Short mmCIF file of C-alpha atoms and ligand atoms in Angstrom, two decimals:
data_model
loop_
_atom_site.label_atom_id
_atom_site.label_comp_id
_atom_site.label_asym_id
_atom_site.label_seq_id
_atom_site.Cartn_x
_atom_site.Cartn_y
_atom_site.Cartn_z
CA MET A 1 -4.07 -2.11 -23.38
CA ILE A 2 -7.29 -0.43 -22.35
CA ALA A 3 -5.82 2.83 -21.22
CA GLY A 4 -3.51 4.12 -23.93
CA ARG A 5 -0.81 6.12 -22.21
CA SER A 6 -3.06 7.51 -19.49
CA SER A 7 -1.68 7.27 -16.01
CA GLU A 8 -3.42 5.34 -13.26
CA CYS A 9 -3.95 8.71 -11.55
CA SER A 10 -5.76 10.31 -14.50
CA ILE A 11 -7.98 7.22 -14.99
CA LEU A 12 -8.86 7.27 -11.29
CA SER A 13 -9.78 10.94 -11.32
CA ARG A 14 -12.10 10.33 -14.31
CA ILE A 15 -13.77 7.41 -12.53
CA LYS A 16 -14.07 9.52 -9.39
CA ARG A 17 -15.97 12.21 -11.30
CA MET A 18 -18.33 9.60 -12.79
CA ALA A 19 -18.96 7.86 -9.45
CA SER A 20 -19.99 10.86 -7.39
CA VAL A 21 -21.16 10.15 -3.84
CA PRO A 22 -24.52 11.70 -2.83
CA SER A 23 -24.35 14.20 0.04
CA GLY A 24 -25.33 12.75 3.40
CA SER A 25 -23.87 9.38 2.44
CA GLN A 26 -22.37 7.28 5.21
CA LEU A 27 -19.35 6.89 2.94
CA LYS A 28 -16.91 9.30 4.59
CA VAL A 29 -13.89 8.66 2.33
CA GLY A 30 -14.35 7.36 -1.20
CA ILE A 31 -12.02 6.73 -4.13
CA GLY A 32 -8.42 7.89 -3.72
CA ASP A 33 -7.17 6.75 -0.32
CA ASP A 34 -5.73 3.40 0.80
CA CYS A 35 -9.21 2.34 2.01
CA ALA A 36 -12.76 3.60 1.72
CA VAL A 37 -14.20 4.70 5.08
CA PHE A 38 -17.84 3.87 5.89
CA ARG A 39 -19.57 5.12 9.05
CA PRO A 40 -22.36 2.81 10.35
CA ARG A 41 -25.18 4.76 12.04
CA GLY A 42 -24.82 4.89 15.81
CA GLY A 43 -21.56 2.92 15.79
CA ALA A 44 -18.39 3.68 17.73
CA GLU A 45 -16.24 2.57 14.81
CA ASP A 46 -15.69 3.46 11.17
CA LEU A 47 -15.33 0.54 8.78
CA LEU A 48 -12.47 0.37 6.26
CA PHE A 49 -12.66 -1.41 2.91
CA THR A 50 -9.90 -2.14 0.43
CA THR A 51 -9.75 -4.35 -2.65
CA ASP A 52 -6.62 -5.54 -4.47
CA MET A 53 -6.10 -7.63 -7.56
CA LEU A 54 -3.24 -10.08 -7.94
CA LEU A 55 -2.53 -11.14 -11.52
CA ASP A 56 -0.31 -13.81 -13.03
CA GLU A 57 2.78 -12.25 -14.75
CA ILE A 58 1.95 -8.80 -13.32
CA HIS A 59 2.18 -9.29 -9.56
CA PHE A 60 3.78 -12.73 -9.46
CA ARG A 61 5.24 -15.45 -11.70
CA ARG A 62 4.30 -19.03 -11.08
CA THR A 63 7.80 -20.10 -12.20
CA THR A 64 9.42 -18.23 -9.31
CA HIS A 65 6.63 -17.69 -6.75
CA SER A 66 5.31 -20.71 -4.87
CA ALA A 67 1.58 -21.16 -4.39
CA GLU A 68 1.96 -20.43 -0.64
CA ASP A 69 3.94 -17.23 -1.30
CA THR A 70 1.33 -16.09 -3.80
CA GLY A 71 -1.54 -16.70 -1.36
CA TYR A 72 0.36 -14.90 1.39
CA LYS A 73 1.02 -11.87 -0.78
CA ALA A 74 -2.57 -11.67 -2.04
CA LEU A 75 -3.73 -10.99 1.51
CA ALA A 76 -0.66 -9.03 2.69
CA ARG A 77 -1.34 -6.24 0.17
CA GLY A 78 -4.85 -5.61 1.49
CA LEU A 79 -3.71 -5.79 5.11
CA SER A 80 -1.06 -3.20 4.32
CA ASP A 81 -3.81 -0.80 3.23
CA ILE A 82 -5.65 -1.40 6.53
CA ALA A 83 -2.37 -0.70 8.38
CA ALA A 84 -1.98 2.54 6.41
CA MET A 85 -5.29 3.80 7.87
CA GLY A 86 -4.25 2.88 11.44
CA GLY A 87 -6.92 0.16 11.44
CA ALA A 88 -7.38 -3.40 12.63
CA PRO A 89 -8.55 -6.05 10.15
CA ARG A 90 -11.95 -7.64 10.77
CA PHE A 91 -12.47 -10.12 7.91
CA CYS A 92 -11.63 -10.70 4.25
CA LEU A 93 -13.22 -11.99 1.03
CA LEU A 94 -11.31 -13.79 -1.71
CA SER A 95 -12.28 -14.32 -5.35
CA LEU A 96 -10.05 -16.58 -7.39
CA ALA A 97 -10.08 -17.30 -11.14
CA VAL A 98 -8.24 -20.59 -11.67
CA PRO A 99 -6.57 -21.55 -14.98
CA ARG A 100 -5.91 -25.11 -16.13
CA TRP A 101 -2.26 -25.22 -14.97
CA ALA A 102 -3.30 -24.61 -11.37
CA ASP A 103 -3.99 -28.12 -10.08
CA GLN A 104 -5.43 -29.01 -6.72
CA ALA A 105 -2.00 -28.99 -5.05
CA TRP A 106 -1.42 -25.41 -6.26
CA VAL A 107 -4.86 -24.19 -5.17
CA ASP A 108 -4.46 -25.86 -1.75
CA GLY A 109 -1.00 -24.27 -1.38
CA PHE A 110 -2.41 -20.86 -2.30
CA TYR A 111 -5.13 -21.14 0.37
CA ARG A 112 -2.58 -22.45 2.91
CA GLY A 113 -0.37 -19.34 2.45
CA PHE A 114 -3.41 -17.05 2.47
CA LEU A 115 -5.08 -18.61 5.52
CA LYS A 116 -1.88 -18.76 7.57
CA LEU A 117 -1.53 -14.98 7.33
CA ALA A 118 -5.28 -14.62 7.90
CA ARG A 119 -4.96 -16.53 11.19
CA GLN A 120 -1.85 -14.62 12.27
CA THR A 121 -3.62 -11.30 11.78
CA ALA A 122 -7.10 -12.32 12.99
CA THR A 123 -8.63 -11.73 9.55
CA PRO A 124 -11.04 -14.63 8.98
CA LEU A 125 -11.99 -15.48 5.40
CA ALA A 126 -15.71 -14.75 5.19
CA GLY A 127 -16.51 -15.65 1.58
CA GLY A 128 -15.65 -15.08 -2.05
CA ASP A 129 -15.99 -16.57 -5.49
CA LEU A 130 -14.30 -19.22 -7.63
CA ALA A 131 -14.20 -19.35 -11.42
CA LEU A 132 -12.29 -21.04 -14.24
CA ALA A 133 -10.26 -18.73 -16.48
CA GLU A 134 -7.41 -18.54 -19.00
CA GLN A 135 -5.13 -16.74 -16.55
CA LEU A 136 -4.89 -16.79 -12.81
CA ALA A 137 -6.43 -13.70 -11.24
CA CYS A 138 -7.44 -13.07 -7.69
CA ASP A 139 -9.14 -10.24 -5.90
CA VAL A 140 -9.02 -9.78 -2.16
CA VAL A 141 -11.30 -7.49 -0.19
CA VAL A 142 -10.26 -6.70 3.38
CA CYS A 143 -12.60 -5.03 5.85
CA GLY A 144 -11.08 -3.32 8.89
CA ALA A 145 -12.11 -0.86 11.57
CA VAL A 146 -10.87 2.24 13.38
CA PRO A 147 -12.46 4.28 16.18
CA LYS A 148 -14.99 6.72 14.66
CA GLY A 149 -13.22 9.60 12.90
CA GLY A 150 -9.77 8.14 13.63
CA ALA A 151 -8.70 6.84 10.20
CA LEU A 152 -5.30 8.08 9.02
CA LEU A 153 -5.82 9.64 5.59
CA ARG A 154 -3.42 10.67 2.84
CA SER A 155 -4.89 14.14 2.89
CA GLY A 156 -4.11 15.24 6.45
CA ALA A 157 -0.54 16.55 6.17
CA MET A 158 0.00 20.28 6.83
CA PRO A 159 3.00 22.38 5.75
CA GLY A 160 5.78 21.95 8.29
CA ASN A 161 5.00 18.31 9.18
CA GLY A 162 7.90 15.86 9.43
CA ILE A 163 7.90 13.12 6.76
CA TYR A 164 8.85 9.62 7.92
CA VAL A 165 9.20 6.11 6.55
CA SER A 166 9.32 2.77 8.33
CA GLY A 167 11.99 0.20 7.49
CA LYS A 168 14.56 0.39 4.71
CA LEU A 169 13.41 0.90 1.15
CA GLY A 170 14.26 -0.83 -2.12
CA GLY A 171 14.42 -4.38 -0.71
CA SER A 172 11.55 -5.69 -2.79
CA ALA A 173 12.94 -4.18 -6.02
CA LEU A 174 16.37 -5.62 -5.24
CA GLY A 175 14.83 -9.02 -4.49
CA LEU A 176 12.91 -9.00 -7.76
CA ALA A 177 16.15 -8.17 -9.64
CA THR A 178 18.35 -10.79 -7.93
CA GLY A 179 15.88 -13.53 -6.97
CA ASN A 180 17.75 -14.50 -3.83
CA GLY A 181 18.73 -13.65 -0.28
CA ARG A 182 16.93 -11.50 2.28
CA ALA A 183 15.74 -9.08 -0.40
CA TRP A 184 13.96 -11.86 -2.30
CA LYS A 185 12.27 -12.89 0.95
CA ARG A 186 11.19 -9.24 1.42
CA HIS A 187 9.69 -9.32 -2.05
CA LEU A 188 7.88 -12.62 -1.46
CA ARG A 189 6.69 -12.03 2.09
CA PRO A 190 6.19 -8.32 2.84
CA GLU A 191 5.01 -7.79 6.40
CA PRO A 192 1.90 -5.65 6.72
CA ARG A 193 2.73 -3.04 9.38
CA LEU A 194 -0.54 -3.40 11.30
CA ALA A 195 0.82 -2.78 14.81
CA LEU A 196 2.83 0.21 13.57
CA GLY A 197 -0.24 1.69 11.86
CA ARG A 198 -2.18 1.57 15.13
CA PHE A 199 0.82 3.03 17.00
CA LEU A 200 0.95 5.93 14.51
CA ARG A 201 -2.72 6.67 15.10
CA GLU A 202 -2.93 6.13 18.87
CA ARG A 203 0.43 7.34 20.14
CA LEU A 204 2.14 9.48 17.52
CA HIS A 205 -1.02 11.24 16.27
CA ALA A 206 0.17 11.02 12.68
CA THR A 207 -1.42 13.66 10.45
CA ALA A 208 -1.31 11.51 7.28
CA ALA A 209 -0.26 8.00 6.32
CA MET A 210 -0.20 5.58 3.39
CA ASP A 211 1.58 2.37 2.52
CA LEU A 212 4.45 2.28 0.05
CA SER A 213 3.20 -0.01 -2.71
CA ASP A 214 4.33 1.75 -5.88
CA GLY A 215 7.60 3.42 -4.80
CA LEU A 216 8.45 6.37 -2.55
CA SER A 217 8.70 8.99 -5.33
CA LEU A 218 5.21 8.22 -6.70
CA ASP A 219 3.50 7.46 -3.38
CA LEU A 220 4.89 10.57 -1.63
CA SER A 221 3.78 12.65 -4.59
CA ARG A 222 0.27 11.15 -4.24
CA MET A 223 0.22 11.94 -0.52
CA CYS A 224 1.41 15.51 -1.11
CA THR A 225 -1.19 15.98 -3.85
CA ALA A 226 -3.95 14.73 -1.52
CA SER A 227 -2.68 17.01 1.28
CA ARG A 228 -2.05 19.96 -1.07
CA VAL A 229 1.59 20.39 0.01
CA PHE A 230 5.12 20.05 -1.38
CA ALA A 231 7.82 17.87 0.14
CA SER A 232 11.50 18.47 0.68
CA ILE A 233 13.39 15.26 1.46
CA GLU A 234 16.80 13.68 1.89
CA PRO A 235 17.69 10.19 0.62
CA PRO A 236 15.61 7.56 2.48
CA PRO A 237 17.18 4.62 4.34
CA VAL A 238 18.23 2.05 1.75
CA PHE A 239 17.79 -1.73 2.14
CA PRO A 240 21.24 -3.41 2.36
CA GLY A 241 22.51 -4.05 -1.17
CA ALA A 242 19.81 -1.98 -2.90
CA THR A 243 20.56 1.17 -4.90
CA LEU A 244 19.23 4.63 -4.06
CA ASP A 245 17.15 4.40 -7.26
CA GLN A 246 15.53 1.19 -6.03
CA ALA A 247 14.80 2.85 -2.67
CA LEU A 248 13.30 5.95 -4.33
CA HIS A 249 11.32 4.34 -7.13
CA GLY A 250 11.04 0.58 -6.44
CA GLY A 251 7.59 -0.77 -5.61
CA GLU A 252 6.14 -3.28 -3.18
CA ASP A 253 8.10 -2.45 -0.03
CA TYR A 254 4.81 -2.19 1.90
CA GLU A 255 6.44 0.02 4.50
CA LEU A 256 4.47 2.97 5.89
CA LEU A 257 4.97 6.58 4.81
CA PHE A 258 3.60 9.08 7.35
CA THR A 259 3.71 12.65 8.56
CA LEU A 260 3.87 13.94 12.13
CA PRO A 261 3.09 17.37 13.60
CA PRO A 262 6.07 19.67 14.24
CA GLY A 263 7.87 18.90 17.49
CA SER A 264 6.98 15.17 17.45
CA ARG A 265 9.66 12.90 18.88
CA PRO A 266 8.92 9.39 17.61
CA PRO A 267 11.08 6.49 18.80
CA ALA A 268 13.98 5.48 16.52
CA SER A 269 12.26 2.16 15.94
CA PHE A 270 9.02 0.32 16.62
CA GLU A 271 9.11 -3.43 17.29
CA GLY A 272 12.53 -3.60 15.60
CA VAL A 273 11.47 -1.60 12.51
CA PRO A 274 13.37 1.69 12.13
CA LEU A 275 11.36 4.91 11.86
CA THR A 276 13.32 7.52 9.92
CA ARG A 277 12.59 11.18 9.31
CA ILE A 278 13.32 11.87 5.64
CA GLY A 279 12.13 15.44 5.30
CA VAL A 280 9.40 18.00 5.76
CA THR A 281 6.22 19.10 4.00
CA THR A 282 6.23 22.66 2.69
CA LYS A 283 3.69 25.17 1.41
CA VAL A 284 2.64 24.91 -2.23
CA ARG A 285 4.16 27.73 -4.25
CA ARG A 286 1.59 29.88 -5.99
CA GLY A 287 1.00 28.71 -9.57
CA ASP A 288 2.53 25.26 -8.98
CA PRO A 289 0.32 22.19 -8.59
CA PRO A 290 0.73 20.34 -5.25
CA GLY A 291 2.63 17.07 -5.06
CA LYS A 292 6.06 18.34 -6.02
CA ILE A 293 9.05 16.74 -4.26
CA LEU A 294 12.56 18.11 -3.85
CA LEU A 295 15.33 15.62 -3.09
CA GLU A 296 18.31 17.51 -1.65
CA GLY A 297 16.92 20.62 -3.33
CA LYS A 298 16.45 19.09 -6.81
CA PRO A 299 13.06 18.08 -8.29
CA LEU A 300 12.38 14.34 -7.87
CA PRO A 301 10.13 12.98 -10.65
CA PRO A 302 7.46 10.47 -9.53
CA LEU A 303 8.94 7.44 -11.31
CA GLY A 304 7.43 4.69 -9.16
CA PHE A 305 5.28 1.91 -10.58
CA ASP A 306 2.22 3.04 -12.53
CA HIS A 307 0.41 0.00 -13.95
CA PHE A 308 -0.86 1.90 -16.96
CA GLN A 309 2.42 3.55 -17.90
CA ASN A 310 4.97 0.87 -17.08
CA SER A 311 3.19 -1.84 -19.07
MG1 LIG B 401 -2.06 1.50 -0.35
#
């Protein structure tokens, strides 16, 4: 393992220091949010960029995940990051390293699953790369757009904002554990919340947002760290059959986590997906680093999925 016991977070902050952005750059948001935000000169829109790797035995298993499901998920993860910024996808790029076991039928199935979701979400495939390798690996770049200055960031929450989640959490973790039923389908085919992301930006004026990819406890802690606040929450809505632990710490739900200004009255659901208030952001106590979460008054450790600690 390249990283010893470092956490993904500490590796990222080291890289961030090394890759400093010159002042005056058109890059408005760099490393550390769901997408990078780039502002073209004279444009009415900001462009969003996200890149996600999908690796054999880490993100899927070819014994249990069909080629179509794998292709679908490869794109869904990037689209979820565009949704988290309140954006609309514009196009995508796909690089695929193909091992010997992946025959033509598998590769065709992968592209079928990928391109079906691409068509459904108006995200045309614009290019990429193909290579032969020992293990299957794929990297997907998605470009999206938001009106200039409108991107929802992780860093915008203020003390006193309501904290909300979409959907019911823990379904993907339950599906991975049981391998059947609705939860397994949730795990295989997460739905990027693109329409909800735009609704959060346009109608609810969300102050911060991100997608739940690594588990509520870890992702909320990341959002609170970026916003320099604490959070005080109650148990989130739990996917039928899942445990509270799976809902708090399980990854890959790809629901949206967001904050709203005080006094906001969001609808109870959006296009059939429940929107639930789970708590409130609070002021950082002097001497304590931001990012701390209290669940029913007790500290909640960020136990979600960290690729460099859970391996
Ligand atoms: Mg994300």
